[in-house]
Amino acid sequence: DTEVTQTPKHLVMGMTNKKSLKCEQHMGHRAMYWYKQKAKKPPELMFVYSYEKLSINESVPSRFSPECPNSSLLNLHLHALQPEDSALYLCASSQDRGTEAFFGQGTRLTVV
Amino acid sequence: GQNIDQPTEMTATEGAIVQINCTYQTSGFNGLFWYQQHAGEAPTFLSYNVLDGLEEKGRFSSFLSRSKGYSYLLLKELQMKDSASYLCAVRVEAAGNKLTFGGGTRVLVKP
């Protein structure tokens, strides 16, 4: 199994909603990442978890709240988002923080 | 911070060769990755270089010169399905080994 699975694939939410993005991998990877990607731009790192602990937060607004319940799962909780937060949210995992990252298919988020 | 530069777009003909250059300026360099990303899809890993030289994988090769802060991705025998964005990403040890991506190069393969 070399997949990183993200759900949902698409999400439309209002600015007052609370929703969560989910990511799962069963490759035994100990580092997991959230990236945000706007159209025609490269992925921008948001958070890194290493061995289930948050190791990097790239000054992301608190309306985005990551959670790593166990070594296979990574969530991103969303609350009071703005329309400019609409983007493709990518989850990735790697054996360790220093090795190549494998990406999920992403969740395309639209905030209305 | 890191400065990673790639050309924005390149066009090439099916069957030809295209070379995508990436230059970077960073301290604590700890490896360079190339990813392919088709529109609306996730990036997929292509290659990794940490030492100077050429790494070959089938139709794709990647080269690194650490002293020059320079890498290229070489795509041979281009196929229509190679039309995609190609992302250069640099890993910096001092920054927790995180990957920082360049702006990406959109390659269009024409018949």
PDB file of C-alpha atoms in Angstrom:
ATOM      1  CA  ASP A   1       0.000   0.000   0.000  1.00  0.00           C
ATOM      2  CA  THR A   2       1.727   3.169  -1.191  1.00  0.00           C
ATOM      3  CA  GLU A   3      -1.230   5.466  -0.943  1.00  0.00           C
ATOM      4  CA  VAL A   4      -2.088   8.530   1.015  1.00  0.00           C
ATOM      5  CA  THR A   5      -5.871   8.796   1.145  1.00  0.00           C
ATOM      6  CA  GLN A   6      -7.668  12.079   1.698  1.00  0.00           C
ATOM      7  CA  THR A   7     -11.353  12.665   2.327  1.00  0.00           C
ATOM      8  CA  PRO A   8     -13.450  14.352   1.201  1.00  0.00           C
ATOM      9  CA  LYS A   9     -12.261  15.021  -2.354  1.00  0.00           C
ATOM     10  CA  HIS A  10     -14.375  18.162  -2.572  1.00  0.00           C
ATOM     11  CA  LEU A  11     -15.815  20.375   0.157  1.00  0.00           C
ATOM     12  CA  VAL A  12     -17.939  23.497   0.018  1.00  0.00           C
ATOM     13  CA  MET A  13     -18.425  25.282   3.317  1.00  0.00           C
ATOM     14  CA  GLY A  14     -19.801  28.541   4.603  1.00  0.00           C
ATOM     15  CA  MET A  15     -17.764  30.982   6.631  1.00  0.00           C
ATOM     16  CA  THR A  16     -19.537  29.987   9.837  1.00  0.00           C
ATOM     17  CA  ASN A  17     -19.203  26.240   9.347  1.00  0.00           C
ATOM     18  CA  LYS A  18     -16.906  23.804  11.116  1.00  0.00           C
ATOM     19  CA  LYS A  19     -15.535  20.967   9.019  1.00  0.00           C
ATOM     20  CA  SER A  20     -12.602  18.558   9.066  1.00  0.00           C
ATOM     21  CA  LEU A  21     -10.292  17.199   6.407  1.00  0.00           C
ATOM     22  CA  LYS A  22      -8.958  13.699   6.909  1.00  0.00           C
ATOM     23  CA  CYS A  23      -5.780  11.982   5.757  1.00  0.00           C
ATOM     24  CA  GLU A  24      -4.708   8.381   6.191  1.00  0.00           C
ATOM     25  CA  GLN A  25      -1.600   6.371   5.294  1.00  0.00           C
ATOM     26  CA  HIS A  26      -0.593   2.815   6.082  1.00  0.00           C
ATOM     27  CA  MET A  27       3.010   2.899   4.920  1.00  0.00           C
ATOM     28  CA  GLY A  28       4.400   3.219   8.439  1.00  0.00           C
ATOM     29  CA  HIS A  29       5.545   6.755   7.709  1.00  0.00           C
ATOM     30  CA  ARG A  30       6.314   8.794  10.812  1.00  0.00           C
ATOM     31  CA  ALA A  31       6.149  12.268   9.273  1.00  0.00           C
ATOM     32  CA  MET A  32       2.913  13.760   7.954  1.00  0.00           C
ATOM     33  CA  TYR A  33       2.288  17.134   6.379  1.00  0.00           C
ATOM     34  CA  TRP A  34      -0.445  19.538   5.387  1.00  0.00           C
ATOM     35  CA  TYR A  35       0.122  21.742   2.341  1.00  0.00           C
ATOM     36  CA  LYS A  36      -2.095  24.401   0.786  1.00  0.00           C
ATOM     37  CA  GLN A  37      -2.002  24.950  -2.973  1.00  0.00           C
ATOM     38  CA  LYS A  38      -3.656  27.777  -4.890  1.00  0.00           C
ATOM     39  CA  ALA A  39      -4.219  27.518  -8.629  1.00  0.00           C
ATOM     40  CA  LYS A  40      -1.027  27.656 -10.696  1.00  0.00           C
ATOM     41  CA  LYS A  41       1.082  28.035  -7.548  1.00  0.00           C
ATOM     42  CA  PRO A  42       3.361  25.535  -5.798  1.00  0.00           C
ATOM     43  CA  PRO A  43       2.291  23.776  -2.598  1.00  0.00           C
ATOM     44  CA  GLU A  44       2.903  25.830   0.543  1.00  0.00           C
ATOM     45  CA  LEU A  45       3.714  24.024   3.753  1.00  0.00           C
ATOM     46  CA  MET A  46       1.282  24.537   6.630  1.00  0.00           C
ATOM     47  CA  PHE A  47       2.098  21.935   9.289  1.00  0.00           C
ATOM     48  CA  VAL A  48       4.490  19.044   9.894  1.00  0.00           C
ATOM     49  CA  TYR A  49       3.921  16.236  12.358  1.00  0.00           C
ATOM     50  CA  SER A  50       6.843  14.032  13.290  1.00  0.00           C
ATOM     51  CA  TYR A  51       6.161  10.942  15.402  1.00  0.00           C
ATOM     52  CA  GLU A  52       2.663  12.285  16.103  1.00  0.00           C
ATOM     53  CA  LYS A  53       3.943  15.582  17.491  1.00  0.00           C
ATOM     54  CA  LEU A  54       3.593  18.945  15.801  1.00  0.00           C
ATOM     55  CA  SER A  55       7.096  19.956  14.764  1.00  0.00           C
ATOM     56  CA  ILE A  56       6.465  22.789  12.298  1.00  0.00           C
ATOM     57  CA  ASN A  57       3.656  25.363  12.144  1.00  0.00           C
ATOM     58  CA  GLU A  58       4.294  27.821   9.343  1.00  0.00           C
ATOM     59  CA  SER A  59       2.486  30.671  11.111  1.00  0.00           C
ATOM     60  CA  VAL A  60      -0.867  29.338   9.975  1.00  0.00           C
ATOM     61  CA  PRO A  61      -3.965  31.223  11.250  1.00  0.00           C
ATOM     62  CA  SER A  62      -5.716  29.552  14.175  1.00  0.00           C
ATOM     63  CA  ARG A  63      -8.833  28.930  12.078  1.00  0.00           C
ATOM     64  CA  PHE A  64      -6.840  25.930  10.829  1.00  0.00           C
ATOM     65  CA  SER A  65      -6.229  23.378  13.582  1.00  0.00           C
ATOM     66  CA  PRO A  66      -4.266  20.194  12.887  1.00  0.00           C
ATOM     67  CA  GLU A  67      -4.581  16.977  14.825  1.00  0.00           C
ATOM     68  CA  CYS A  68      -2.670  13.698  14.657  1.00  0.00           C
ATOM     69  CA  PRO A  69      -4.699  11.053  16.552  1.00  0.00           C
ATOM     70  CA  ASN A  70      -2.247   8.260  15.719  1.00  0.00           C
ATOM     71  CA  SER A  71       0.642   7.466  13.399  1.00  0.00           C
ATOM     72  CA  SER A  72      -1.665   6.697  10.455  1.00  0.00           C
ATOM     73  CA  LEU A  73      -4.115   9.579  10.667  1.00  0.00           C
ATOM     74  CA  LEU A  74      -3.887  13.313  10.227  1.00  0.00           C
ATOM     75  CA  ASN A  75      -6.801  15.723  10.464  1.00  0.00           C
ATOM     76  CA  LEU A  76      -7.194  19.394   9.678  1.00  0.00           C
ATOM     77  CA  HIS A  77     -10.052  21.082  11.523  1.00  0.00           C
ATOM     78  CA  LEU A  78     -11.516  24.140   9.851  1.00  0.00           C
ATOM     79  CA  HIS A  79     -13.534  26.892  11.519  1.00  0.00           C
ATOM     80  CA  ALA A  80     -14.604  30.374  10.466  1.00  0.00           C
ATOM     81  CA  LEU A  81     -12.706  30.240   7.185  1.00  0.00           C
ATOM     82  CA  GLN A  82     -12.539  33.070   4.684  1.00  0.00           C
ATOM     83  CA  PRO A  83     -13.179  32.869   0.915  1.00  0.00           C
ATOM     84  CA  GLU A  84      -9.442  33.377   0.315  1.00  0.00           C
ATOM     85  CA  ASP A  85      -8.845  30.056   2.096  1.00  0.00           C
ATOM     86  CA  SER A  86     -10.357  28.293  -0.911  1.00  0.00           C
ATOM     87  CA  ALA A  87      -7.607  26.062  -2.306  1.00  0.00           C
ATOM     88  CA  LEU A  88      -6.433  22.488  -2.785  1.00  0.00           C
ATOM     89  CA  TYR A  89      -5.328  21.055   0.546  1.00  0.00           C
ATOM     90  CA  LEU A  90      -2.744  18.333   0.195  1.00  0.00           C
ATOM     91  CA  CYS A  91      -1.689  15.808   2.784  1.00  0.00           C
ATOM     92  CA  ALA A  92       1.660  14.075   2.457  1.00  0.00           C
ATOM     93  CA  SER A  93       3.693  11.550   4.389  1.00  0.00           C
ATOM     94  CA  SER A  94       7.291  10.422   4.440  1.00  0.00           C
ATOM     95  CA  GLN A  95       9.381   7.780   6.160  1.00  0.00           C
ATOM     96  CA  ASP A  96      11.015  10.485   8.161  1.00  0.00           C
ATOM     97  CA  ARG A  97      11.178  14.252   7.842  1.00  0.00           C
ATOM     98  CA  GLY A  98      14.185  13.984   5.562  1.00  0.00           C
ATOM     99  CA  THR A  99      12.934  11.573   2.915  1.00  0.00           C
ATOM    100  CA  GLU A 100      10.695  11.986  -0.120  1.00  0.00           C
ATOM    101  CA  ALA A 101       7.100  12.835   0.567  1.00  0.00           C
ATOM    102  CA  PHE A 102       4.144  10.987  -0.965  1.00  0.00           C
ATOM    103  CA  PHE A 103       1.092  13.119  -1.573  1.00  0.00           C
ATOM    104  CA  GLY A 104      -2.594  12.361  -1.347  1.00  0.00           C
ATOM    105  CA  GLN A 105      -5.006  13.463  -4.081  1.00  0.00           C
ATOM    106  CA  GLY A 106      -6.035  16.484  -2.077  1.00  0.00           C
ATOM    107  CA  THR A 107      -9.279  18.057  -0.930  1.00  0.00           C
ATOM    108  CA  ARG A 108     -10.527  20.901  -3.080  1.00  0.00           C
ATOM    109  CA  LEU A 109     -12.034  23.345  -0.616  1.00  0.00           C
ATOM    110  CA  THR A 110     -14.365  26.174  -1.562  1.00  0.00           C
ATOM    111  CA  VAL A 111     -15.399  28.686   1.105  1.00  0.00           C
ATOM    112  CA  VAL A 112     -18.547  30.625   0.280  1.00  0.00           C
TER     113      VAL A 112
ATOM    114  CA  GLY B   1      14.845  31.877   3.552  1.00  0.00           C
ATOM    115  CA  GLN B   2      15.191  29.997   0.318  1.00  0.00           C
ATOM    116  CA  ASN B   3      15.105  31.339  -3.206  1.00  0.00           C
ATOM    117  CA  ILE B   4      14.166  28.707  -5.796  1.00  0.00           C
ATOM    118  CA  ASP B   5      13.810  29.682  -9.446  1.00  0.00           C
ATOM    119  CA  GLN B   6      12.414  27.729 -12.376  1.00  0.00           C
ATOM    120  CA  PRO B   7      11.136  28.847 -15.790  1.00  0.00           C
ATOM    121  CA  THR B   8       7.395  29.360 -15.796  1.00  0.00           C
ATOM    122  CA  GLU B   9       6.574  27.521 -19.015  1.00  0.00           C
ATOM    123  CA  MET B  10       8.219  25.395 -21.680  1.00  0.00           C
ATOM    124  CA  THR B  11       6.879  23.913 -24.898  1.00  0.00           C
ATOM    125  CA  ALA B  12       8.339  20.908 -26.681  1.00  0.00           C
ATOM    126  CA  THR B  13       7.418  18.431 -29.387  1.00  0.00           C
ATOM    127  CA  GLU B  14       6.453  14.803 -28.852  1.00  0.00           C
ATOM    128  CA  GLY B  15       9.547  12.592 -29.053  1.00  0.00           C
ATOM    129  CA  ALA B  16      11.926  15.440 -28.260  1.00  0.00           C
ATOM    130  CA  ILE B  17      13.997  16.200 -25.156  1.00  0.00           C
ATOM    131  CA  VAL B  18      13.316  19.001 -22.681  1.00  0.00           C
ATOM    132  CA  GLN B  19      15.549  20.240 -19.877  1.00  0.00           C
ATOM    133  CA  ILE B  20      13.999  22.079 -16.942  1.00  0.00           C
ATOM    134  CA  ASN B  21      16.453  24.115 -14.898  1.00  0.00           C
ATOM    135  CA  CYS B  22      16.182  24.956 -11.222  1.00  0.00           C
ATOM    136  CA  THR B  23      18.476  27.312  -9.331  1.00  0.00           C
ATOM    137  CA  TYR B  24      18.405  27.778  -5.611  1.00  0.00           C
ATOM    138  CA  GLN B  25      20.009  29.875  -2.919  1.00  0.00           C
ATOM    139  CA  THR B  26      19.810  28.457   0.557  1.00  0.00           C
ATOM    140  CA  SER B  27      21.891  27.615   3.576  1.00  0.00           C
ATOM    141  CA  GLY B  28      21.777  24.166   5.103  1.00  0.00           C
ATOM    142  CA  PHE B  29      20.962  22.458   1.791  1.00  0.00           C
ATOM    143  CA  ASN B  30      20.049  18.830   2.389  1.00  0.00           C
ATOM    144  CA  GLY B  31      18.681  17.524  -0.887  1.00  0.00           C
ATOM    145  CA  LEU B  32      16.688  18.441  -3.964  1.00  0.00           C
ATOM    146  CA  PHE B  33      13.526  16.740  -5.200  1.00  0.00           C
ATOM    147  CA  TRP B  34      11.623  16.840  -8.463  1.00  0.00           C
ATOM    148  CA  TYR B  35       7.870  16.257  -8.558  1.00  0.00           C
ATOM    149  CA  GLN B  36       5.424  16.004 -11.463  1.00  0.00           C
ATOM    150  CA  GLN B  37       1.938  17.426 -11.059  1.00  0.00           C
ATOM    151  CA  HIS B  38      -0.869  17.069 -13.578  1.00  0.00           C
ATOM    152  CA  ALA B  39      -3.612  19.685 -13.407  1.00  0.00           C
ATOM    153  CA  GLY B  40      -5.981  19.011 -10.528  1.00  0.00           C
ATOM    154  CA  GLU B  41      -3.921  16.098  -9.229  1.00  0.00           C
ATOM    155  CA  ALA B  42      -1.421  15.524  -6.448  1.00  0.00           C
ATOM    156  CA  PRO B  43       2.328  15.906  -7.002  1.00  0.00           C
ATOM    157  CA  THR B  44       4.092  12.611  -7.667  1.00  0.00           C
ATOM    158  CA  PHE B  45       7.723  12.027  -6.741  1.00  0.00           C
ATOM    159  CA  LEU B  46      10.156  11.770  -9.664  1.00  0.00           C
ATOM    160  CA  SER B  47      13.708  12.024  -8.339  1.00  0.00           C
ATOM    161  CA  TYR B  48      16.015  12.966  -5.502  1.00  0.00           C
ATOM    162  CA  ASN B  49      19.580  14.322  -5.566  1.00  0.00           C
ATOM    163  CA  VAL B  50      21.756  15.139  -2.581  1.00  0.00           C
ATOM    164  CA  LEU B  51      25.232  14.552  -4.078  1.00  0.00           C
ATOM    165  CA  ASP B  52      26.626  16.138  -7.230  1.00  0.00           C
ATOM    166  CA  GLY B  53      25.961  14.234 -10.402  1.00  0.00           C
ATOM    167  CA  LEU B  54      23.336  12.648 -12.558  1.00  0.00           C
ATOM    168  CA  GLU B  55      20.564  10.289 -11.441  1.00  0.00           C
ATOM    169  CA  GLU B  56      18.814   8.401 -14.236  1.00  0.00           C
ATOM    170  CA  LYS B  57      15.404   6.775 -14.048  1.00  0.00           C
ATOM    171  CA  GLY B  58      14.116   5.601 -17.382  1.00  0.00           C
ATOM    172  CA  ARG B  59      13.145   8.578 -19.535  1.00  0.00           C
ATOM    173  CA  PHE B  60      13.770  11.009 -16.665  1.00  0.00           C
ATOM    174  CA  SER B  61      17.178  12.137 -15.366  1.00  0.00           C
ATOM    175  CA  SER B  62      18.059  14.697 -12.739  1.00  0.00           C
ATOM    176  CA  PHE B  63      21.360  16.484 -12.230  1.00  0.00           C
ATOM    177  CA  LEU B  64      22.694  18.422  -9.261  1.00  0.00           C
ATOM    178  CA  SER B  65      25.622  20.793  -8.755  1.00  0.00           C
ATOM    179  CA  ARG B  66      25.724  21.862  -5.116  1.00  0.00           C
ATOM    180  CA  SER B  67      28.523  24.370  -5.640  1.00  0.00           C
ATOM    181  CA  LYS B  68      26.485  26.157  -8.315  1.00  0.00           C
ATOM    182  CA  GLY B  69      23.114  25.812  -6.576  1.00  0.00           C
ATOM    183  CA  TYR B  70      21.787  24.277  -9.768  1.00  0.00           C
ATOM    184  CA  SER B  71      19.737  21.288 -10.822  1.00  0.00           C
ATOM    185  CA  TYR B  72      17.998  20.195 -13.964  1.00  0.00           C
ATOM    186  CA  LEU B  73      15.383  17.613 -14.853  1.00  0.00           C
ATOM    187  CA  LEU B  74      15.785  16.035 -18.276  1.00  0.00           C
ATOM    188  CA  LEU B  75      12.795  14.472 -19.953  1.00  0.00           C
ATOM    189  CA  LYS B  76      13.610  12.310 -22.989  1.00  0.00           C
ATOM    190  CA  GLU B  77      11.371  10.840 -25.697  1.00  0.00           C
ATOM    191  CA  LEU B  78       8.591  13.166 -24.685  1.00  0.00           C
ATOM    192  CA  GLN B  79       5.058  11.801 -24.664  1.00  0.00           C
ATOM    193  CA  MET B  80       1.796  13.725 -24.642  1.00  0.00           C
ATOM    194  CA  LYS B  81       1.133  12.496 -21.095  1.00  0.00           C
ATOM    195  CA  ASP B  82       4.277  14.343 -19.941  1.00  0.00           C
ATOM    196  CA  SER B  83       2.357  17.629 -20.243  1.00  0.00           C
ATOM    197  CA  ALA B  84       2.276  18.702 -16.601  1.00  0.00           C
ATOM    198  CA  SER B  85       3.877  21.011 -14.079  1.00  0.00           C
ATOM    199  CA  TYR B  86       7.310  20.026 -12.790  1.00  0.00           C
ATOM    200  CA  LEU B  87       8.173  21.196  -9.302  1.00  0.00           C
ATOM    201  CA  CYS B  88      11.677  21.575  -7.929  1.00  0.00           C
ATOM    202  CA  ALA B  89      11.797  21.333  -4.113  1.00  0.00           C
ATOM    203  CA  VAL B  90      14.724  21.963  -1.794  1.00  0.00           C
ATOM    204  CA  ARG B  91      15.142  20.405   1.632  1.00  0.00           C
ATOM    205  CA  VAL B  92      16.818  22.507   4.299  1.00  0.00           C
ATOM    206  CA  GLU B  93      18.195  20.777   7.364  1.00  0.00           C
ATOM    207  CA  ALA B  94      18.138  23.890   9.516  1.00  0.00           C
ATOM    208  CA  ALA B  95      14.416  24.270   8.849  1.00  0.00           C
ATOM    209  CA  GLY B  96      13.530  20.875  10.231  1.00  0.00           C
ATOM    210  CA  ASN B  97      14.187  19.206   6.887  1.00  0.00           C
ATOM    211  CA  LYS B  98      11.047  20.716   5.410  1.00  0.00           C
ATOM    212  CA  LEU B  99      10.594  20.902   1.643  1.00  0.00           C
ATOM    213  CA  THR B 100      10.208  24.278  -0.016  1.00  0.00           C
ATOM    214  CA  PHE B 101       8.883  24.237  -3.558  1.00  0.00           C
ATOM    215  CA  GLY B 102       9.843  26.409  -6.485  1.00  0.00           C
ATOM    216  CA  GLY B 103       7.091  27.981  -8.565  1.00  0.00           C
ATOM    217  CA  GLY B 104       6.931  25.027 -10.941  1.00  0.00           C
ATOM    218  CA  THR B 105       7.453  24.773 -14.692  1.00  0.00           C
ATOM    219  CA  ARG B 106       4.456  24.032 -16.898  1.00  0.00           C
ATOM    220  CA  VAL B 107       5.544  21.816 -19.785  1.00  0.00           C
ATOM    221  CA  LEU B 108       3.310  21.560 -22.821  1.00  0.00           C
ATOM    222  CA  VAL B 109       4.036  18.696 -25.211  1.00  0.00           C
ATOM    223  CA  LYS B 110       2.736  19.232 -28.738  1.00  0.00           C
ATOM    224  CA  PRO B 111       2.215  16.571 -31.415  1.00  0.00           C
TER     225      PRO B 111
END
